Every structure is written in C-alpha cells, then in structure tokens.
Amino acid sequence: MNQSVTSRQIVLLVLLLSITGTLIQPHAQAIFYAEQHAYLSYVPVVFVMIISMWMVSRIQRRFPNQDLFEALADRFPFMGRLAGVMYILFFFFIFARDIRLIGDYVSITLLETTPISIVVLSLMIMAVFIVRGGLGSLIGMSELYVTLFLLNSIIVPFMLIQQLNMDNLMPYFHVDTAGVGKGSWYIFSFYGEMIALPFVVKGSDFRFKPVLWGIIISGLVMMLIMVETITSIGVPIASRLVYPSYELARQLQISDFLDRFDLALAAATLPTMITKIAFDLYFVCWGMKRMIPNVSGKVLTGPVALVGFVCAFWFFQNAIQLYRFTREWTWIAILFEVLFPIVLFMFLRPRKKDKKQGQESSDSEKNGEKRRPDSHGGELQPS
C-alpha cells in the first residue's frame, strides 16, 4: 500500500518538484521577455497552480484510500488507464529531459573535462538506487537536501550584499504586461511538475493546505532568486545566459582566498537535482506498476532508466536545442497540468457503492479497527 506522507513532507516534495528544474533553465528566458520585472512572471504561474492543485486535492478527497493512478484505473478501466499511460509518457519525457538538462549543468559547472555521457550515466545510476528504496528514500533525501537548499537560499542574499545594484530594477512601476506573460509561459512547464504528487500519494495524505504552503514558499524563493540574478548580473547579461543561476553563484566571494564558492553551492544543490531525477523515474515505474499490477516496479527501474538515458541524447542533440524547446513544451504541459485536472475534477467521482464502502472503512479506522493491506502493494517491491 502507499506509504504515509506527512504535511511537512508534502511541502518539501512540492518544493522539490517546482524548484529544481525551474532554477536551472527558464529564468534567462523569462528575463529576456519581462526584463527587470521578470520576478512577476511567477505571480500568474503560482495562481494557476494553486487552482489546479486545489482541484486535484478535491478529487483525492473522493478516494481517500487510493492514489490517482488507482482511482483512474478502478473508476474507468479503459479511459482511466489510457489517461494514466499518458501521464506516464509525459513524465518519462520529463525524466529524459531532466537527466540531459542536469547532465549538461553538471558538465559545465563541476566536471568540465568529463564526457557528458559519463556524467549522465552516473546520475542515472544514482537515481536507480534511490528509486529501489521506494518513496521513503525520496522523502528522506527531500527532507535533507531540500531543507539545505532553502537554507542556502536564505544565506546567499546576505553574501551578495556588495554585488547588488537596485538600479537594475528600474523603472520599478513600468511593467511590461505582455513580457511578464511570456516569462510566465516559459516558467510554467517546469514549475507545474508538482502535479505528479497525487499520483503517488494516497488521498487521505494529500491535503491542500500543505500543498498551498509549498506553492507559496517555492514561489517566494524563486522570486527572490530572480531578483538576486537581475540586481547582481543585470538584465542584458542574465537574459543571454544558459544557466543564470550558476552565474549568480559565481558572484559570491567570501574573501580573497575563497573566490570559487560557486563550487560549494553547486555541490550542495546537486543532490537535490539527483533526487528530482529519481522522483521522475519513480513516477514512471510506479505508474507502470499501477497500470499492470503483476509487473514489479522495482525490476522496471533499470530498464526504464536505460531507455531514458538513450532518449535523453536521442531527443536533444545539444543544450541549445533543449533550451529552445521550452516554448513548445509548455503547450504539452498545460494539457497535463491544467486541462486534465479540470476534466478529472468534473468526471472522476466514485460509484455510490464504493463511496459507501469507503465511508464505512474510514469509520472503522477511526474506531481503531485494523484494515487489510491493499492487494496491489505500495512500494516498488521485487516480484
């Protein structure tokens, strides 16, 4: 059965899924269009995701003992499984994109002379071992490394005091609304990947309040990083960088003898990126297990990761192609992160008999009665 997830862990998982990919790539594109007001691009994105996740949380309340994969397959045996397969393919593409994106990032910032294929293979192997530990391993790493990332985000502004130039934000009140909208378009596809959570967390654990806190915190953190990037680097330069977050870290200088503090920051945030890759892989394997109950999700981790490794270089020949694809990718992301939740909110409801049985089971849990475990199994166990 699904592992129980606390409210604090839900917040951290939301931060993991919304921050990691967004931090690496789309900030430069948002700054190019929205210029000094690029940080405002997060406002419509956060608003849309709050509505989308609220609808999903309402759906989960209808199925307290199931995750969204189970609810879809049980309620609509054919169309539900088809929707589940579409989400699996969606996040498989994200998995392939992330290992290529993070592989390029690591190759540029930490391992400049190492072939990118070796870097990506190393990241993939680490992700496989994390996924084999189940959702508990992902939650444990999120609790450690996402918290470390938040601490870094709070400390960095104090270290950048001397490099900040507030004139880069001028004019303060002349907002290019169209430019801000275009910036939101590039950010949305990465930020909205938190839609994966209800598919791996059962309905009774997926509560809207911690999700809301996670969305608000992640939005504020990313706006802070965007403001730091603009004020320390400037719009003309930041808008033409592939990885503006790395250039921001290079602005840090603790003293005369420690001028490469960016390496320490990159090494501290790298485990968070690896955890994000592992979550993508876990989602795909978990979904395949739910769609085909007799298949072992744990056995699938290796083959799925290997196929993702091949697709990462097949889909994207270089980092520039990956960088430019964000504009078109948002069209696909909207389908899964906004439109599908609306459709599921309208039509995915339990049968009256199932609803009555679920109510009786919840009443028995409150009275301390023991329930039998889910026959499908929860963690990725070997066959």
PDB file of N, CA, C and O in Angstrom, residues 234-268:
ATOM      1  N   GLY A 234      22.467  41.850 -13.920  1.00  0.00           N
ATOM      2  CA  GLY A 234      21.903  42.799 -14.864  1.00  0.00           C
ATOM      3  C   GLY A 234      21.097  42.094 -15.945  1.00  0.00           C
ATOM      4  O   GLY A 234      21.391  40.955 -16.317  1.00  0.00           O
ATOM      5  N   VAL A 235      20.092  42.803 -16.446  1.00  0.00           N
ATOM      6  CA  VAL A 235      19.200  42.216 -17.449  1.00  0.00           C
ATOM      7  C   VAL A 235      19.921  41.868 -18.748  1.00  0.00           C
ATOM      8  O   VAL A 235      19.735  40.764 -19.289  1.00  0.00           O
ATOM      9  N   PRO A 236      20.763  42.725 -19.324  1.00  0.00           N
ATOM     10  CA  PRO A 236      21.391  42.408 -20.621  1.00  0.00           C
ATOM     11  C   PRO A 236      22.208  41.117 -20.595  1.00  0.00           C
ATOM     12  O   PRO A 236      22.188  40.353 -21.559  1.00  0.00           O
ATOM     13  N   ILE A 237      22.928  40.886 -19.494  1.00  0.00           N
ATOM     14  CA  ILE A 237      23.767  39.688 -19.420  1.00  0.00           C
ATOM     15  C   ILE A 237      22.943  38.472 -19.016  1.00  0.00           C
ATOM     16  O   ILE A 237      23.052  37.395 -19.627  1.00  0.00           O
ATOM     17  N   ALA A 238      22.115  38.619 -17.989  1.00  0.00           N
ATOM     18  CA  ALA A 238      21.346  37.480 -17.477  1.00  0.00           C
ATOM     19  C   ALA A 238      20.404  36.907 -18.526  1.00  0.00           C
ATOM     20  O   ALA A 238      20.164  35.693 -18.551  1.00  0.00           O
ATOM     21  N   SER A 239      19.863  37.743 -19.401  1.00  0.00           N
ATOM     22  CA  SER A 239      18.922  37.268 -20.407  1.00  0.00           C
ATOM     23  C   SER A 239      19.588  36.451 -21.506  1.00  0.00           C
ATOM     24  O   SER A 239      18.901  35.802 -22.299  1.00  0.00           O
ATOM     25  N   ARG A 240      20.909  36.472 -21.570  1.00  0.00           N
ATOM     26  CA  ARG A 240      21.634  35.750 -22.619  1.00  0.00           C
ATOM     27  C   ARG A 240      22.444  34.589 -22.077  1.00  0.00           C
ATOM     28  O   ARG A 240      23.229  33.975 -22.809  1.00  0.00           O
ATOM     29  N   LEU A 241      22.274  34.277 -20.808  1.00  0.00           N
ATOM     30  CA  LEU A 241      22.972  33.147 -20.208  1.00  0.00           C
ATOM     31  C   LEU A 241      22.115  31.889 -20.299  1.00  0.00           C
ATOM     32  O   LEU A 241      20.888  31.951 -20.199  1.00  0.00           O
ATOM     33  N   VAL A 242      22.756  30.766 -20.466  1.00  0.00           N
ATOM     34  CA  VAL A 242      22.025  29.497 -20.466  1.00  0.00           C
ATOM     35  C   VAL A 242      21.672  29.094 -19.042  1.00  0.00           C
ATOM     36  O   VAL A 242      20.571  28.616 -18.773  1.00  0.00           O
ATOM     37  N   TYR A 243      22.603  29.310 -18.117  1.00  0.00           N
ATOM     38  CA  TYR A 243      22.383  28.951 -16.711  1.00  0.00           C
ATOM     39  C   TYR A 243      22.641  30.174 -15.823  1.00  0.00           C
ATOM     40  O   TYR A 243      23.723  30.325 -15.248  1.00  0.00           O
ATOM     41  N   PRO A 244      21.680  31.081 -15.721  1.00  0.00           N
ATOM     42  CA  PRO A 244      21.903  32.283 -14.908  1.00  0.00           C
ATOM     43  C   PRO A 244      22.092  31.989 -13.427  1.00  0.00           C
ATOM     44  O   PRO A 244      22.749  32.755 -12.728  1.00  0.00           O
ATOM     45  N   SER A 245      21.517  30.898 -12.923  1.00  0.00           N
ATOM     46  CA  SER A 245      21.687  30.569 -11.507  1.00  0.00           C
ATOM     47  C   SER A 245      23.145  30.248 -11.188  1.00  0.00           C
ATOM     48  O   SER A 245      23.639  30.581 -10.105  1.00  0.00           O
ATOM     49  N   TYR A 246      23.846  29.624 -12.124  1.00  0.00           N
ATOM     50  CA  TYR A 246      25.264  29.334 -11.915  1.00  0.00           C
ATOM     51  C   TYR A 246      26.084  30.615 -11.926  1.00  0.00           C
ATOM     52  O   TYR A 246      27.001  30.795 -11.119  1.00  0.00           O
ATOM     53  N   GLU A 247      25.761  31.511 -12.831  1.00  0.00           N
ATOM     54  CA  GLU A 247      26.470  32.797 -12.874  1.00  0.00           C
ATOM     55  C   GLU A 247      26.208  33.600 -11.602  1.00  0.00           C
ATOM     56  O   GLU A 247      27.091  34.313 -11.119  1.00  0.00           O
ATOM     57  N   LEU A 248      24.991  33.469 -11.058  1.00  0.00           N
ATOM     58  CA  LEU A 248      24.689  34.127  -9.790  1.00  0.00           C
ATOM     59  C   LEU A 248      25.575  33.593  -8.679  1.00  0.00           C
ATOM     60  O   LEU A 248      26.103  34.360  -7.860  1.00  0.00           O
ATOM     61  N   ALA A 249      25.768  32.278  -8.645  1.00  0.00           N
ATOM     62  CA  ALA A 249      26.629  31.681  -7.619  1.00  0.00           C
ATOM     63  C   ALA A 249      28.081  32.115  -7.790  1.00  0.00           C
ATOM     64  O   ALA A 249      28.820  32.250  -6.807  1.00  0.00           O
ATOM     65  N   ARG A 250      28.491  32.374  -9.009  1.00  0.00           N
ATOM     66  CA  ARG A 250      29.868  32.804  -9.247  1.00  0.00           C
ATOM     67  C   ARG A 250      30.120  34.225  -8.750  1.00  0.00           C
ATOM     68  O   ARG A 250      31.282  34.635  -8.602  1.00  0.00           O
ATOM     69  N   GLN A 251      29.047  34.979  -8.517  1.00  0.00           N
ATOM     70  CA  GLN A 251      29.219  36.336  -7.993  1.00  0.00           C
ATOM     71  C   GLN A 251      29.613  36.331  -6.523  1.00  0.00           C
ATOM     72  O   GLN A 251      30.061  37.345  -5.993  1.00  0.00           O
ATOM     73  N   LEU A 252      29.433  35.190  -5.864  1.00  0.00           N
ATOM     74  CA  LEU A 252      29.734  35.115  -4.439  1.00  0.00           C
ATOM     75  C   LEU A 252      31.237  35.083  -4.216  1.00  0.00           C
ATOM     76  O   LEU A 252      31.962  34.350  -4.879  1.00  0.00           O
ATOM     77  N   GLN A 253      31.685  35.860  -3.265  1.00  0.00           N
ATOM     78  CA  GLN A 253      33.100  35.883  -2.908  1.00  0.00           C
ATOM     79  C   GLN A 253      33.200  36.136  -1.414  1.00  0.00           C
ATOM     80  O   GLN A 253      32.922  37.242  -0.932  1.00  0.00           O
ATOM     81  N   ILE A 254      33.598  35.096  -0.675  1.00  0.00           N
ATOM     82  CA  ILE A 254      33.654  35.189   0.779  1.00  0.00           C
ATOM     83  C   ILE A 254      34.840  36.016   1.220  1.00  0.00           C
ATOM     84  O   ILE A 254      34.758  36.866   2.087  1.00  0.00           O
ATOM     85  N   SER A 255      35.972  35.765   0.608  1.00  0.00           N
ATOM     86  CA  SER A 255      37.181  36.501   0.968  1.00  0.00           C
ATOM     87  C   SER A 255      38.139  36.438  -0.215  1.00  0.00           C
ATOM     88  O   SER A 255      37.809  35.902  -1.280  1.00  0.00           O
ATOM     89  N   ASP A 256      39.341  36.952  -0.017  1.00  0.00           N
ATOM     90  CA  ASP A 256      40.317  36.960  -1.108  1.00  0.00           C
ATOM     91  C   ASP A 256      40.813  35.559  -1.448  1.00  0.00           C
ATOM     92  O   ASP A 256      41.247  35.316  -2.571  1.00  0.00           O
ATOM     93  N   PHE A 257      40.784  34.644  -0.482  1.00  0.00           N
ATOM     94  CA  PHE A 257      41.330  33.305  -0.738  1.00  0.00           C
ATOM     95  C   PHE A 257      40.243  32.297  -1.131  1.00  0.00           C
ATOM     96  O   PHE A 257      40.558  31.178  -1.520  1.00  0.00           O
ATOM     97  N   LEU A 258      38.955  32.673  -1.050  1.00  0.00           N
ATOM     98  CA  LEU A 258      37.879  31.754  -1.402  1.00  0.00           C
ATOM     99  C   LEU A 258      36.991  32.438  -2.442  1.00  0.00           C
ATOM    100  O   LEU A 258      35.972  33.019  -2.130  1.00  0.00           O
ATOM    101  N   ASP A 259      37.420  32.351  -3.724  1.00  0.00           N
ATOM    102  CA  ASP A 259      36.691  33.035  -4.784  1.00  0.00           C
ATOM    103  C   ASP A 259      35.928  32.064  -5.673  1.00  0.00           C
ATOM    104  O   ASP A 259      35.389  32.460  -6.701  1.00  0.00           O
ATOM    105  N   ARG A 260      35.872  30.799  -5.337  1.00  0.00           N
ATOM    106  CA  ARG A 260      35.086  29.824  -6.100  1.00  0.00           C
ATOM    107  C   ARG A 260      34.059  29.159  -5.191  1.00  0.00           C
ATOM    108  O   ARG A 260      33.934  27.948  -5.141  1.00  0.00           O
ATOM    109  N   PHE A 261      33.318  29.985  -4.474  1.00  0.00           N
ATOM    110  CA  PHE A 261      32.278  29.465  -3.596  1.00  0.00           C
ATOM    111  C   PHE A 261      31.134  28.840  -4.392  1.00  0.00           C
ATOM    112  O   PHE A 261      30.326  28.094  -3.847  1.00  0.00           O
ATOM    113  N   ASP A 262      31.075  29.147  -5.702  1.00  0.00           N
ATOM    114  CA  ASP A 262      30.036  28.557  -6.542  1.00  0.00           C
ATOM    115  C   ASP A 262      30.145  27.046  -6.608  1.00  0.00           C
ATOM    116  O   ASP A 262      29.145  26.337  -6.749  1.00  0.00           O
ATOM    117  N   LEU A 263      31.368  26.521  -6.482  1.00  0.00           N
ATOM    118  CA  LEU A 263      31.548  25.067  -6.485  1.00  0.00           C
ATOM    119  C   LEU A 263      30.909  24.430  -5.259  1.00  0.00           C
ATOM    120  O   LEU A 263      30.295  23.363  -5.347  1.00  0.00           O
ATOM    121  N   ALA A 264      31.044  25.095  -4.115  1.00  0.00           N
ATOM    122  CA  ALA A 264      30.416  24.575  -2.900  1.00  0.00           C
ATOM    123  C   ALA A 264      28.899  24.600  -3.017  1.00  0.00           C
ATOM    124  O   ALA A 264      28.215  23.644  -2.624  1.00  0.00           O
ATOM    125  N   LEU A 265      28.350  25.681  -3.577  1.00  0.00           N
ATOM    126  CA  LEU A 265      26.903  25.758  -3.763  1.00  0.00           C
ATOM    127  C   LEU A 265      26.411  24.714  -4.759  1.00  0.00           C
ATOM    128  O   LEU A 265      25.372  24.077  -4.556  1.00  0.00           O
ATOM    129  N   ALA A 266      27.150  24.527  -5.854  1.00  0.00           N
ATOM    130  CA  ALA A 266      26.757  23.531  -6.845  1.00  0.00           C
ATOM    131  C   ALA A 266      26.785  22.128  -6.252  1.00  0.00           C
ATOM    132  O   ALA A 266      25.896  21.309  -6.509  1.00  0.00           O
ATOM    133  N   ALA A 267      27.813  21.851  -5.440  1.00  0.00           N
ATOM    134  CA  ALA A 267      27.897  20.538  -4.807  1.00  0.00           C
ATOM    135  C   ALA A 267      26.780  20.325  -3.790  1.00  0.00           C
ATOM    136  O   ALA A 267      26.309  19.200  -3.600  1.00  0.00           O
ATOM    137  N   ALA A 268      26.335  21.420  -3.148  1.00  0.00           N
ATOM    138  CA  ALA A 268      25.259  21.296  -2.161  1.00  0.00           C
ATOM    139  C   ALA A 268      23.905  21.096  -2.812  1.00  0.00           C
ATOM    140  O   ALA A 268      23.030  20.416  -2.265  1.00  0.00           O
TER     141      ALA A 268
END
